[in-house]
PDB file of C-alpha atoms in Angstrom:
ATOM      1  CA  UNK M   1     128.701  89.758  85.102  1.00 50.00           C
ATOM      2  CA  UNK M   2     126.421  90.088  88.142  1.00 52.00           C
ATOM      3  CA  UNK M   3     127.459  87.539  90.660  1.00 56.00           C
ATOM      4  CA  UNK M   4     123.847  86.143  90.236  1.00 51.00           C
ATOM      5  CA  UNK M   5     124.461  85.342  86.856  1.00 56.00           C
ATOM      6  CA  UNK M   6     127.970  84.207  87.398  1.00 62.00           C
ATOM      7  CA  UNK M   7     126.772  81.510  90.468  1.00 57.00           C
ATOM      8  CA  UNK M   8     124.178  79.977  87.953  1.00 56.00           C
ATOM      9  CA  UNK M   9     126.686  79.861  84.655  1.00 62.00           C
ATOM     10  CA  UNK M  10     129.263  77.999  87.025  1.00 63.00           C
ATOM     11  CA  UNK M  11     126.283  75.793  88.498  1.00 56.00           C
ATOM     12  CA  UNK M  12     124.858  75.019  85.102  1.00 59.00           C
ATOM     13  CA  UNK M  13     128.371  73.979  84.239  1.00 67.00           C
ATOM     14  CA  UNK M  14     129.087  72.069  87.026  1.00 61.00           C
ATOM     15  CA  UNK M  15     126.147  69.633  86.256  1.00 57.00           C
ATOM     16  CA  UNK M  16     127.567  69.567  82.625  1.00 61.00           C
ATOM     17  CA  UNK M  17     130.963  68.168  83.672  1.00 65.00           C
ATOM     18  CA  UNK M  18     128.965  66.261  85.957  1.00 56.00           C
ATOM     19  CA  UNK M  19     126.844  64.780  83.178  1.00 54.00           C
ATOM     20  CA  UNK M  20     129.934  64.109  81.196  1.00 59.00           C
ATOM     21  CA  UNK M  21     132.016  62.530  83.693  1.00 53.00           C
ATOM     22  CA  UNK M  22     129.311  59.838  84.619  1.00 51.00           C
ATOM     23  CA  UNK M  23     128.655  59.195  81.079  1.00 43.00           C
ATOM     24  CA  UNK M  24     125.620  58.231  79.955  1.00 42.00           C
ATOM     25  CA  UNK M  25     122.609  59.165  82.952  1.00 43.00           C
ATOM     26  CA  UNK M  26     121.290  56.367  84.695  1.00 47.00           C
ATOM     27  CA  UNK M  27     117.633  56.214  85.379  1.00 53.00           C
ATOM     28  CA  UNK M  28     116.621  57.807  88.610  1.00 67.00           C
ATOM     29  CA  UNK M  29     114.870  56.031  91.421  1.00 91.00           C
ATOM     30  CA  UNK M  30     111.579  57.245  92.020  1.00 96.00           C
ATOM     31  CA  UNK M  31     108.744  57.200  94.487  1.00 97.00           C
ATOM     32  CA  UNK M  32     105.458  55.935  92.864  1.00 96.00           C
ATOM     33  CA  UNK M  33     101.733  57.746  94.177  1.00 96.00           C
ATOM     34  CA  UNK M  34     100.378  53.889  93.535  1.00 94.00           C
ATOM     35  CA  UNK M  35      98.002  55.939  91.340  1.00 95.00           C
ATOM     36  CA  UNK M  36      98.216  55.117  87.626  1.00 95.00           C
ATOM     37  CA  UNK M  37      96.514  57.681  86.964  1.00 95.00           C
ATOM     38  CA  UNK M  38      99.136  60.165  88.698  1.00 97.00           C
ATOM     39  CA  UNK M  39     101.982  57.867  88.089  1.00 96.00           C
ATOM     40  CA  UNK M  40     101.678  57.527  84.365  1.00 95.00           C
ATOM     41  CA  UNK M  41     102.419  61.458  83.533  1.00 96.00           C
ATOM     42  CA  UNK M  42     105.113  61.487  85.866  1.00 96.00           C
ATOM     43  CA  UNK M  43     108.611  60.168  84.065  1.00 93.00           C
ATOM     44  CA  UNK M  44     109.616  57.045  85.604  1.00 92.00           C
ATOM     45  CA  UNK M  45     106.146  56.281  87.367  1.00 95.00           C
ATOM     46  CA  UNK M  46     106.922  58.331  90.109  1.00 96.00           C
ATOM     47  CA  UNK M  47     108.710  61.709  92.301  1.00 97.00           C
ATOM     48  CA  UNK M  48     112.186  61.527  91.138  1.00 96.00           C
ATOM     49  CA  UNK M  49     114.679  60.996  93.892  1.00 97.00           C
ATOM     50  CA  UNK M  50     117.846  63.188  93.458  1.00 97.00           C
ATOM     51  CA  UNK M  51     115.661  65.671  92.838  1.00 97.00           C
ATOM     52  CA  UNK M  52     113.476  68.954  93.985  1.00 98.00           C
ATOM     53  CA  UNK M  53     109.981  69.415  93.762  1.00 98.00           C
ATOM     54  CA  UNK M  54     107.465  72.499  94.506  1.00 97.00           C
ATOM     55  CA  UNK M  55     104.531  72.676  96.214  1.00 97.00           C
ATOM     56  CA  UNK M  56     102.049  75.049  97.004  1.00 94.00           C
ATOM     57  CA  UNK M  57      98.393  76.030  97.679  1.00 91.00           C
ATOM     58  CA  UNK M  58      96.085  76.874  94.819  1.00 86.00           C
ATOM     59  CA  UNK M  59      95.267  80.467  96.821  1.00 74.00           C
ATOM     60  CA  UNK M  60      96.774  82.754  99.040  1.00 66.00           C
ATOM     61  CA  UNK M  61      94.525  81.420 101.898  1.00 71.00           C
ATOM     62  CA  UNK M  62      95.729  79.348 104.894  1.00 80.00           C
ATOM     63  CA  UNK M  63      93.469  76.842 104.120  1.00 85.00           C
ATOM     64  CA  UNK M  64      95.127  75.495 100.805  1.00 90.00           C
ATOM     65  CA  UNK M  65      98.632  76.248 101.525  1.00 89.00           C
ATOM     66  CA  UNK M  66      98.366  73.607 105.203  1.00 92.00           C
ATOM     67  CA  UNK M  67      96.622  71.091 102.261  1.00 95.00           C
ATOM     68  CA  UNK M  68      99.868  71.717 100.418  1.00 95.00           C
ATOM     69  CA  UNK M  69     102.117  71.086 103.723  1.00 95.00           C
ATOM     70  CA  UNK M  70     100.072  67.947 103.848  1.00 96.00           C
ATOM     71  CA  UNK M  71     100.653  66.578 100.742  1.00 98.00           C
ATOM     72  CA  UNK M  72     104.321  67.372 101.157  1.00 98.00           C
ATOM     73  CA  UNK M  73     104.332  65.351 104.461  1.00 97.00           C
ATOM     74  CA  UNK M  74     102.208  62.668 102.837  1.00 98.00           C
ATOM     75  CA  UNK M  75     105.240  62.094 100.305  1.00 98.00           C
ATOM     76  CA  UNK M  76     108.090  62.430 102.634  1.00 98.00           C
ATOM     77  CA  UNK M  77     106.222  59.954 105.091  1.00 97.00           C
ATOM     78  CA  UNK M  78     106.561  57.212 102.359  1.00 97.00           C
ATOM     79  CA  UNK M  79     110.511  57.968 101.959  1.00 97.00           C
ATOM     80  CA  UNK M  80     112.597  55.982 104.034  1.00 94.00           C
ATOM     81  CA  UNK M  81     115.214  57.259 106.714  1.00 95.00           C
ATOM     82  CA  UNK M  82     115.095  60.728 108.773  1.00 97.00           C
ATOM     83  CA  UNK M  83     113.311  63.984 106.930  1.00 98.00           C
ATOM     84  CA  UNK M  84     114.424  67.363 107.636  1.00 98.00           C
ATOM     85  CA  UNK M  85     112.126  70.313 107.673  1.00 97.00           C
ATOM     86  CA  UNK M  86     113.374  73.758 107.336  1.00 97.00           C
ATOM     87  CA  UNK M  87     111.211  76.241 108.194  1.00 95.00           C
ATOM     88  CA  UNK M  88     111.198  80.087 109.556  1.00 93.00           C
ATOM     89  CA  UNK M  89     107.766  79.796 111.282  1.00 87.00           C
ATOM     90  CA  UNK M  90     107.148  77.155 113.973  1.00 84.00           C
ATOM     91  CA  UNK M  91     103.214  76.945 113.094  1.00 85.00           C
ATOM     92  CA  UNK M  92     103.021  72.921 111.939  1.00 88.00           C
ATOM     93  CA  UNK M  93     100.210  70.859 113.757  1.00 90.00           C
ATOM     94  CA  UNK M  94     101.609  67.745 114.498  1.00 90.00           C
ATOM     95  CA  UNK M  95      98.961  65.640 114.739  1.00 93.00           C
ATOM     96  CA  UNK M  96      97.968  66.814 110.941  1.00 93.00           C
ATOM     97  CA  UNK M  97     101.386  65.626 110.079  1.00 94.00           C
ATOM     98  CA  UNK M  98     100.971  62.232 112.011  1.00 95.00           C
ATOM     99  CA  UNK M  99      97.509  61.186 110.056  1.00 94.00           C
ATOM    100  CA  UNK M 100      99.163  62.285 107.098  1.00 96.00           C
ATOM    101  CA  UNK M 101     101.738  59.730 107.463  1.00 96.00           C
ATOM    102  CA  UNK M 102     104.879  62.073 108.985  1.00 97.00           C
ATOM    103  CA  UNK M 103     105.172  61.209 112.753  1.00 95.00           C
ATOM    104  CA  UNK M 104     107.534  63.724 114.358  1.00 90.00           C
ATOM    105  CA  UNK M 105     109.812  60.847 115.758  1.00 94.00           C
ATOM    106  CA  UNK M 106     110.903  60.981 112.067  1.00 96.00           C
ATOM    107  CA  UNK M 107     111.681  64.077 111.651  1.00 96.00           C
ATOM    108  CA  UNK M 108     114.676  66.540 112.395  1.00 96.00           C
ATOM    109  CA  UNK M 109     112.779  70.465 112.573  1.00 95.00           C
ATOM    110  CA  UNK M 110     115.307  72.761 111.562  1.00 96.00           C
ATOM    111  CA  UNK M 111     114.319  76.447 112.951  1.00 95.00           C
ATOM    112  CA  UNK M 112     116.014  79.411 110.831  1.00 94.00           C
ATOM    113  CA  UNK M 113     115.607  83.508 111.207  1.00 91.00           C
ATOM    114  CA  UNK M 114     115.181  84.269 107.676  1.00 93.00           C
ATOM    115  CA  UNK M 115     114.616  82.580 104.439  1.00 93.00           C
ATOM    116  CA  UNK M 116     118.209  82.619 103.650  1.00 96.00           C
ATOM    117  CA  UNK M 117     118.867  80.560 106.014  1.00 97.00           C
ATOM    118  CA  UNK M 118     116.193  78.271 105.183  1.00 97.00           C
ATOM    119  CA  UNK M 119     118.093  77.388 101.760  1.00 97.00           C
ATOM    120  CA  UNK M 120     121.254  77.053 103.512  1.00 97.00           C
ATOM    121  CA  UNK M 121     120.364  74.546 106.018  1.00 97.00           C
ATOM    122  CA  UNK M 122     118.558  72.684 102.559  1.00 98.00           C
ATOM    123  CA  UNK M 123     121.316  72.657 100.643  1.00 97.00           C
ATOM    124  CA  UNK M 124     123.788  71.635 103.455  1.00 97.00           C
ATOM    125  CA  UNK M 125     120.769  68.478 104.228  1.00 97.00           C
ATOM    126  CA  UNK M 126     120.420  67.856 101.017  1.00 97.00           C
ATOM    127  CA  UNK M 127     124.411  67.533 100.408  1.00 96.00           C
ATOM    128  CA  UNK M 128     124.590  65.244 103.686  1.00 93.00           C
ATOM    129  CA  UNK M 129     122.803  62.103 102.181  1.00 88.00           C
ATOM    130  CA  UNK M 130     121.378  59.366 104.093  1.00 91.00           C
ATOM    131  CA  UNK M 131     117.941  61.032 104.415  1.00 96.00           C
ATOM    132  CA  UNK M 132     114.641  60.156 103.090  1.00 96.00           C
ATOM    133  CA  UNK M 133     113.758  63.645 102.219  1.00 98.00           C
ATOM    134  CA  UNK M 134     114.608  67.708 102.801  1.00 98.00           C
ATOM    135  CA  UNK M 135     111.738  69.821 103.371  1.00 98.00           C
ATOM    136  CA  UNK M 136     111.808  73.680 103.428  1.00 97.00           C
ATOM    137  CA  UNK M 137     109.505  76.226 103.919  1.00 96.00           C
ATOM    138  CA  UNK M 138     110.078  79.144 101.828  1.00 94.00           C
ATOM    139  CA  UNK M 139     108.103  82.226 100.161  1.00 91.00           C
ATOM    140  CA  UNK M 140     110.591  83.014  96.909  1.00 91.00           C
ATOM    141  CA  UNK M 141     112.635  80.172  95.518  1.00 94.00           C
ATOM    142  CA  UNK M 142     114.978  82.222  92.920  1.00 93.00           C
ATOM    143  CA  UNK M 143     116.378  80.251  89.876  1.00 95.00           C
ATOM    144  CA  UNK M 144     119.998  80.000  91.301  1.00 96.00           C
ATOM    145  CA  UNK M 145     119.378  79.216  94.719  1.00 96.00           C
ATOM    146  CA  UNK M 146     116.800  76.585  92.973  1.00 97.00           C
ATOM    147  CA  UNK M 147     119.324  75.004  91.357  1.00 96.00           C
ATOM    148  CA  UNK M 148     122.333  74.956  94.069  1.00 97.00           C
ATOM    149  CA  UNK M 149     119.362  72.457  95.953  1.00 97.00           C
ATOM    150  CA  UNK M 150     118.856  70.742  92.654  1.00 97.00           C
ATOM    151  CA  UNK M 151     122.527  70.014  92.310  1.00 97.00           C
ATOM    152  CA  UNK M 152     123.142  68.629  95.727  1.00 97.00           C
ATOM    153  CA  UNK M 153     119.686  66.630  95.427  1.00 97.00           C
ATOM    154  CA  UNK M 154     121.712  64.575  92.705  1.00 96.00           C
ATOM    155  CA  UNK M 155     124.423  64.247  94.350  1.00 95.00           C
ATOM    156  CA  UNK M 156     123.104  62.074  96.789  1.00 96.00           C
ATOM    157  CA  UNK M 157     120.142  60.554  95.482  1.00 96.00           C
ATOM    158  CA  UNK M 158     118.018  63.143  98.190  1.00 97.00           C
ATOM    159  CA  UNK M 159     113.976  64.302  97.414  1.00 98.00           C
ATOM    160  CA  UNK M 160     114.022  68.030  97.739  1.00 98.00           C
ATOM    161  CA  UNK M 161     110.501  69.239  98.775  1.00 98.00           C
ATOM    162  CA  UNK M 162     110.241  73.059  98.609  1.00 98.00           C
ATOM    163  CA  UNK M 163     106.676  73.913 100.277  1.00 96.00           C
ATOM    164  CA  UNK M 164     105.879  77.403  98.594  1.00 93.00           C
ATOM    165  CA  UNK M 165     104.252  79.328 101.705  1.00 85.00           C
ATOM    166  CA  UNK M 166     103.260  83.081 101.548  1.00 75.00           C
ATOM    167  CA  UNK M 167     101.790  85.640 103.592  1.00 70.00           C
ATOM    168  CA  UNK M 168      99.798  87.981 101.343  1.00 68.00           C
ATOM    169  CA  UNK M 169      98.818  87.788  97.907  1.00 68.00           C
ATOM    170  CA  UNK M 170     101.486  89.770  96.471  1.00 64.00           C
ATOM    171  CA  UNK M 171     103.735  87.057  97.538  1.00 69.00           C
ATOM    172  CA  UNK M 172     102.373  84.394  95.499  1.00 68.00           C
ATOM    173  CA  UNK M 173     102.745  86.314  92.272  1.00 70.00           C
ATOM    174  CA  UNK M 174     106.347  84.815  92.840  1.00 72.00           C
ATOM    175  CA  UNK M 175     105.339  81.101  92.372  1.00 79.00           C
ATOM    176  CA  UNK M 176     105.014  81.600  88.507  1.00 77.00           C
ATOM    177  CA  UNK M 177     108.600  82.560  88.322  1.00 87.00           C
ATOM    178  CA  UNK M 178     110.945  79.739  86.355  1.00 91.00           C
ATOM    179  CA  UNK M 179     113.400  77.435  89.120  1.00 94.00           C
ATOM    180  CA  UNK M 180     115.275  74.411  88.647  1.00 95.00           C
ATOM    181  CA  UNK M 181     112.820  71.946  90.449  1.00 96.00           C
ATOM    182  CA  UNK M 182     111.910  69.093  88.639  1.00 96.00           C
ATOM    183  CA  UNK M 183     108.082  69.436  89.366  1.00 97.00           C
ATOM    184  CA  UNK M 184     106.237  71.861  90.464  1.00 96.00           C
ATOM    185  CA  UNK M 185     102.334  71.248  91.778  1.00 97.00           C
ATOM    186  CA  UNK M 186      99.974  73.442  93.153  1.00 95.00           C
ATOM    187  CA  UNK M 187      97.036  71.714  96.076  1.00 96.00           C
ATOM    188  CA  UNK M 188      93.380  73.180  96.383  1.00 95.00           C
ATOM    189  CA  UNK M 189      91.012  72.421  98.879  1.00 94.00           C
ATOM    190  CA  UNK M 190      87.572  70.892  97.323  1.00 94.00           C
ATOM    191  CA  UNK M 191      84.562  69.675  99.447  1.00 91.00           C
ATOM    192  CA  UNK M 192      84.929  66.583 101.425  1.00 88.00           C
ATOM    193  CA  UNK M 193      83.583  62.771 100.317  1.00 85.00           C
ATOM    194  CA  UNK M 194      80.051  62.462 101.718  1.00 82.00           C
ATOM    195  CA  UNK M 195      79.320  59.765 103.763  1.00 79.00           C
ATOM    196  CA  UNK M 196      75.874  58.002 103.777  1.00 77.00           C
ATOM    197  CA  UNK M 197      75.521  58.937 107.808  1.00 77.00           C
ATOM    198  CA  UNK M 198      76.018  62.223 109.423  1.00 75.00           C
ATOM    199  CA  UNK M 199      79.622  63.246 109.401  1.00 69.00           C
ATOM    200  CA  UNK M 200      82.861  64.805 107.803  1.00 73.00           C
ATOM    201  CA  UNK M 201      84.233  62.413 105.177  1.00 77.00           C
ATOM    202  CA  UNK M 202      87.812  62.503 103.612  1.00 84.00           C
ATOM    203  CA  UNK M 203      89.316  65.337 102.559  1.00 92.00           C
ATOM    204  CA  UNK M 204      89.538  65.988  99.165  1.00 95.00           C
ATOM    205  CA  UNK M 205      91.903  68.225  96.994  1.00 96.00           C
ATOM    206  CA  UNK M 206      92.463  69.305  93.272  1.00 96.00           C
ATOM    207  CA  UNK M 207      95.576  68.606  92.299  1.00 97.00           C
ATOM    208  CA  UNK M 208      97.432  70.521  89.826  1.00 96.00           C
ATOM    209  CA  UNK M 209     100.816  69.326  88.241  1.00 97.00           C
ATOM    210  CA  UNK M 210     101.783  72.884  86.460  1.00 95.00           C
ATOM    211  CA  UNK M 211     105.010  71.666  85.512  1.00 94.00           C
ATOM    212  CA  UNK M 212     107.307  68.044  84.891  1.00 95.00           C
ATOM    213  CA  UNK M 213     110.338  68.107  83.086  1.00 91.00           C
ATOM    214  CA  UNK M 214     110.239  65.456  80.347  1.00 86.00           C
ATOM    215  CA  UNK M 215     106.216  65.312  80.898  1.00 88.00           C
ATOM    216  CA  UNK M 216     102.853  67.529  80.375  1.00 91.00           C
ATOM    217  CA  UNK M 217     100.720  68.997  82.729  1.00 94.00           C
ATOM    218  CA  UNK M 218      98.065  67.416  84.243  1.00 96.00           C
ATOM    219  CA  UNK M 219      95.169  67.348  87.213  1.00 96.00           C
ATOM    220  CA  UNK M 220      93.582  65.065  89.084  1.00 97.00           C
ATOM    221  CA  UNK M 221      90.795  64.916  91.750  1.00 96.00           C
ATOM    222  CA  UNK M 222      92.355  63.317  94.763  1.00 96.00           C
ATOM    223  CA  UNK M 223      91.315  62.108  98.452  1.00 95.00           C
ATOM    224  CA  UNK M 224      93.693  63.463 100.827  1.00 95.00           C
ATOM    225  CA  UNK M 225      96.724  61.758 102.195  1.00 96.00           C
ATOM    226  CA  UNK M 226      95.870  58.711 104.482  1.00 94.00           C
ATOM    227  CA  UNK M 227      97.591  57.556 107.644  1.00 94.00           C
ATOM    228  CA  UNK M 228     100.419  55.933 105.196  1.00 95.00           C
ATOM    229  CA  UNK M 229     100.789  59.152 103.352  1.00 96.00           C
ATOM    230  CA  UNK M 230      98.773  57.766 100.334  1.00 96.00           C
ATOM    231  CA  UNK M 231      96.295  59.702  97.925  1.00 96.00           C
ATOM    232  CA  UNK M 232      93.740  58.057  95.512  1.00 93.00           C
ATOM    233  CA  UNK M 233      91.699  59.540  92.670  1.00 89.00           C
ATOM    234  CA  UNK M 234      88.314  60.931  94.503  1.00 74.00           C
ATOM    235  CA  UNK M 235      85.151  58.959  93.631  1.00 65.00           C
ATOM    236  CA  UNK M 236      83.969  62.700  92.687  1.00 53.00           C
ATOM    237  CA  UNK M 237      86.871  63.211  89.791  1.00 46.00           C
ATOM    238  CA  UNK M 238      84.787  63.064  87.173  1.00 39.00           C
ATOM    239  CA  UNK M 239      82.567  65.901  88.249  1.00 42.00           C
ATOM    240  CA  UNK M 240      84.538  69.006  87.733  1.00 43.00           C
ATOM    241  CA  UNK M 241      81.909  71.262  88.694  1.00 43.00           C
ATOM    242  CA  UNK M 242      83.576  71.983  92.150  1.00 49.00           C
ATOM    243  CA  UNK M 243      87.000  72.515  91.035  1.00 48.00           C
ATOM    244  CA  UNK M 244      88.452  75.630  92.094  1.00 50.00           C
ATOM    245  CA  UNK M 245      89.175  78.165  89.248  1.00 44.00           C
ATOM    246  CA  UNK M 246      93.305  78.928  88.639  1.00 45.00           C
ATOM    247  CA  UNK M 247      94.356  81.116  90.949  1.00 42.00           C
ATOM    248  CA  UNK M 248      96.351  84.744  90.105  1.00 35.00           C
ATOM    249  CA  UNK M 249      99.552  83.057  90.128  1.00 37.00           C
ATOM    250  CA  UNK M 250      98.469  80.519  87.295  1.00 35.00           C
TER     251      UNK M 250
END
């Protein structure tokens, strides 16, 4: 058996000895949007602690993949305790992460050479409990490194945040490829909120939820994460007409 294969039969039946030795699963916490909208397709009204979720932009473009860094912040600024961001690329903008909710005070960078390493220092976060979230940077996200992070998200009651992040457009191609994580949304960059003055208004984003376990798909017209990490459904959501068509890697 390729030693692929063989890592993700013995994970897959770890978490079944796991599942049988606890007995019967108990509910997981989650983290609510405060948007019923948002919160009623998601199982338990919310993220799911103890677990991973994807994110990514809705194009190849920088543009939509820094709204998806965003939104990750935005969710890992409303977790409580020290978050840990893995990346390969030291290119964040602070102060976007600060009036998104994630002030670096809060949060332990964790600089690796290769992707590899990226997943390693995840897992080993992830495994450490006592955090409010993990965050890693990553271009692939294969099925059985997707579920060694999924596995020690439950051990400790950890949010995995996997921020999908490519370089050219053959890349993305990879995001439609099955993993373990328990959501998976994709962020795209619509025009701002007018304002009745001269002026930029909020940012706005489509939001795509492409895949919940236990739920359906869904997508929403959002205003960007506030200065509390928060989103709300866009005064413009009804209008569809500037929604971005589905990307390639639909």
């Amino acid at each position: 058996m390729p030693s692929a294969a063989r890592e993700l039969a013995i994970a897959d039946l770890r978490e079944r000895i796991s599942a049988l030795e606890g007995g019967a699963a108990k509910p997981r916490a989650c983290l609510p949007f405060g948007v019923p909208d948002i919160d009623a397709v998601l199982p338990g009204g919310g993220l799911s602690f103890g677990a991973v979720h994807e994110f990514a932009g809705g194009g190849s473009g920088t543009v939509d993949g820094s709204a998806a860094a965003l939104f990750a912040a935005g969710i890992a600024a409303r977790t409580r305790g020290p978050v840990v961001w893995c990346l390969t690329r030291p290119d964040l903008f602070f102060p976007a992460l600060a009036q998104a909710g994630l002030h670096a005070k809060r949060v332990i960078f964790v600089e690796a050479g290769k992707e590899e390493d990226v997943l390693a220092s995840m897992e080993e976060a992830l495994s450490y409990g006592g955090l409010g979230a993990v965050v890693g940077e990553l271009v692939r996200l294969p099925m059985v490194a997707s579920r060694r992070l999924q596995l020690a998200a439950e051990r400790t009651g950890t949010m995995g945040i996997v921020v999908r992040r490519w370089r050219r457009q053959t890349e993305a191609n990879d995001f439609g490829q099955p993993t373990a994580s328990t959501t998976r949304w994709r962020v795209s960059v619509l025009p701002s909120e007018e304002l009745p003055v001269p002026g930029v208004g909020r940012e706005r984003w489509f939001l795509e939820l492409m895949r919940v376990k236990a739920g359906e798909c869904a997508e929403f017209c959002v205003g960007a994460c506030d200065e509390q990490g928060c989103i709300d459904i866009s005064s413009g959501s009804a209008d569809r007409s500037d929604s971005p068509r589905r990307s390639v890697h639909s």
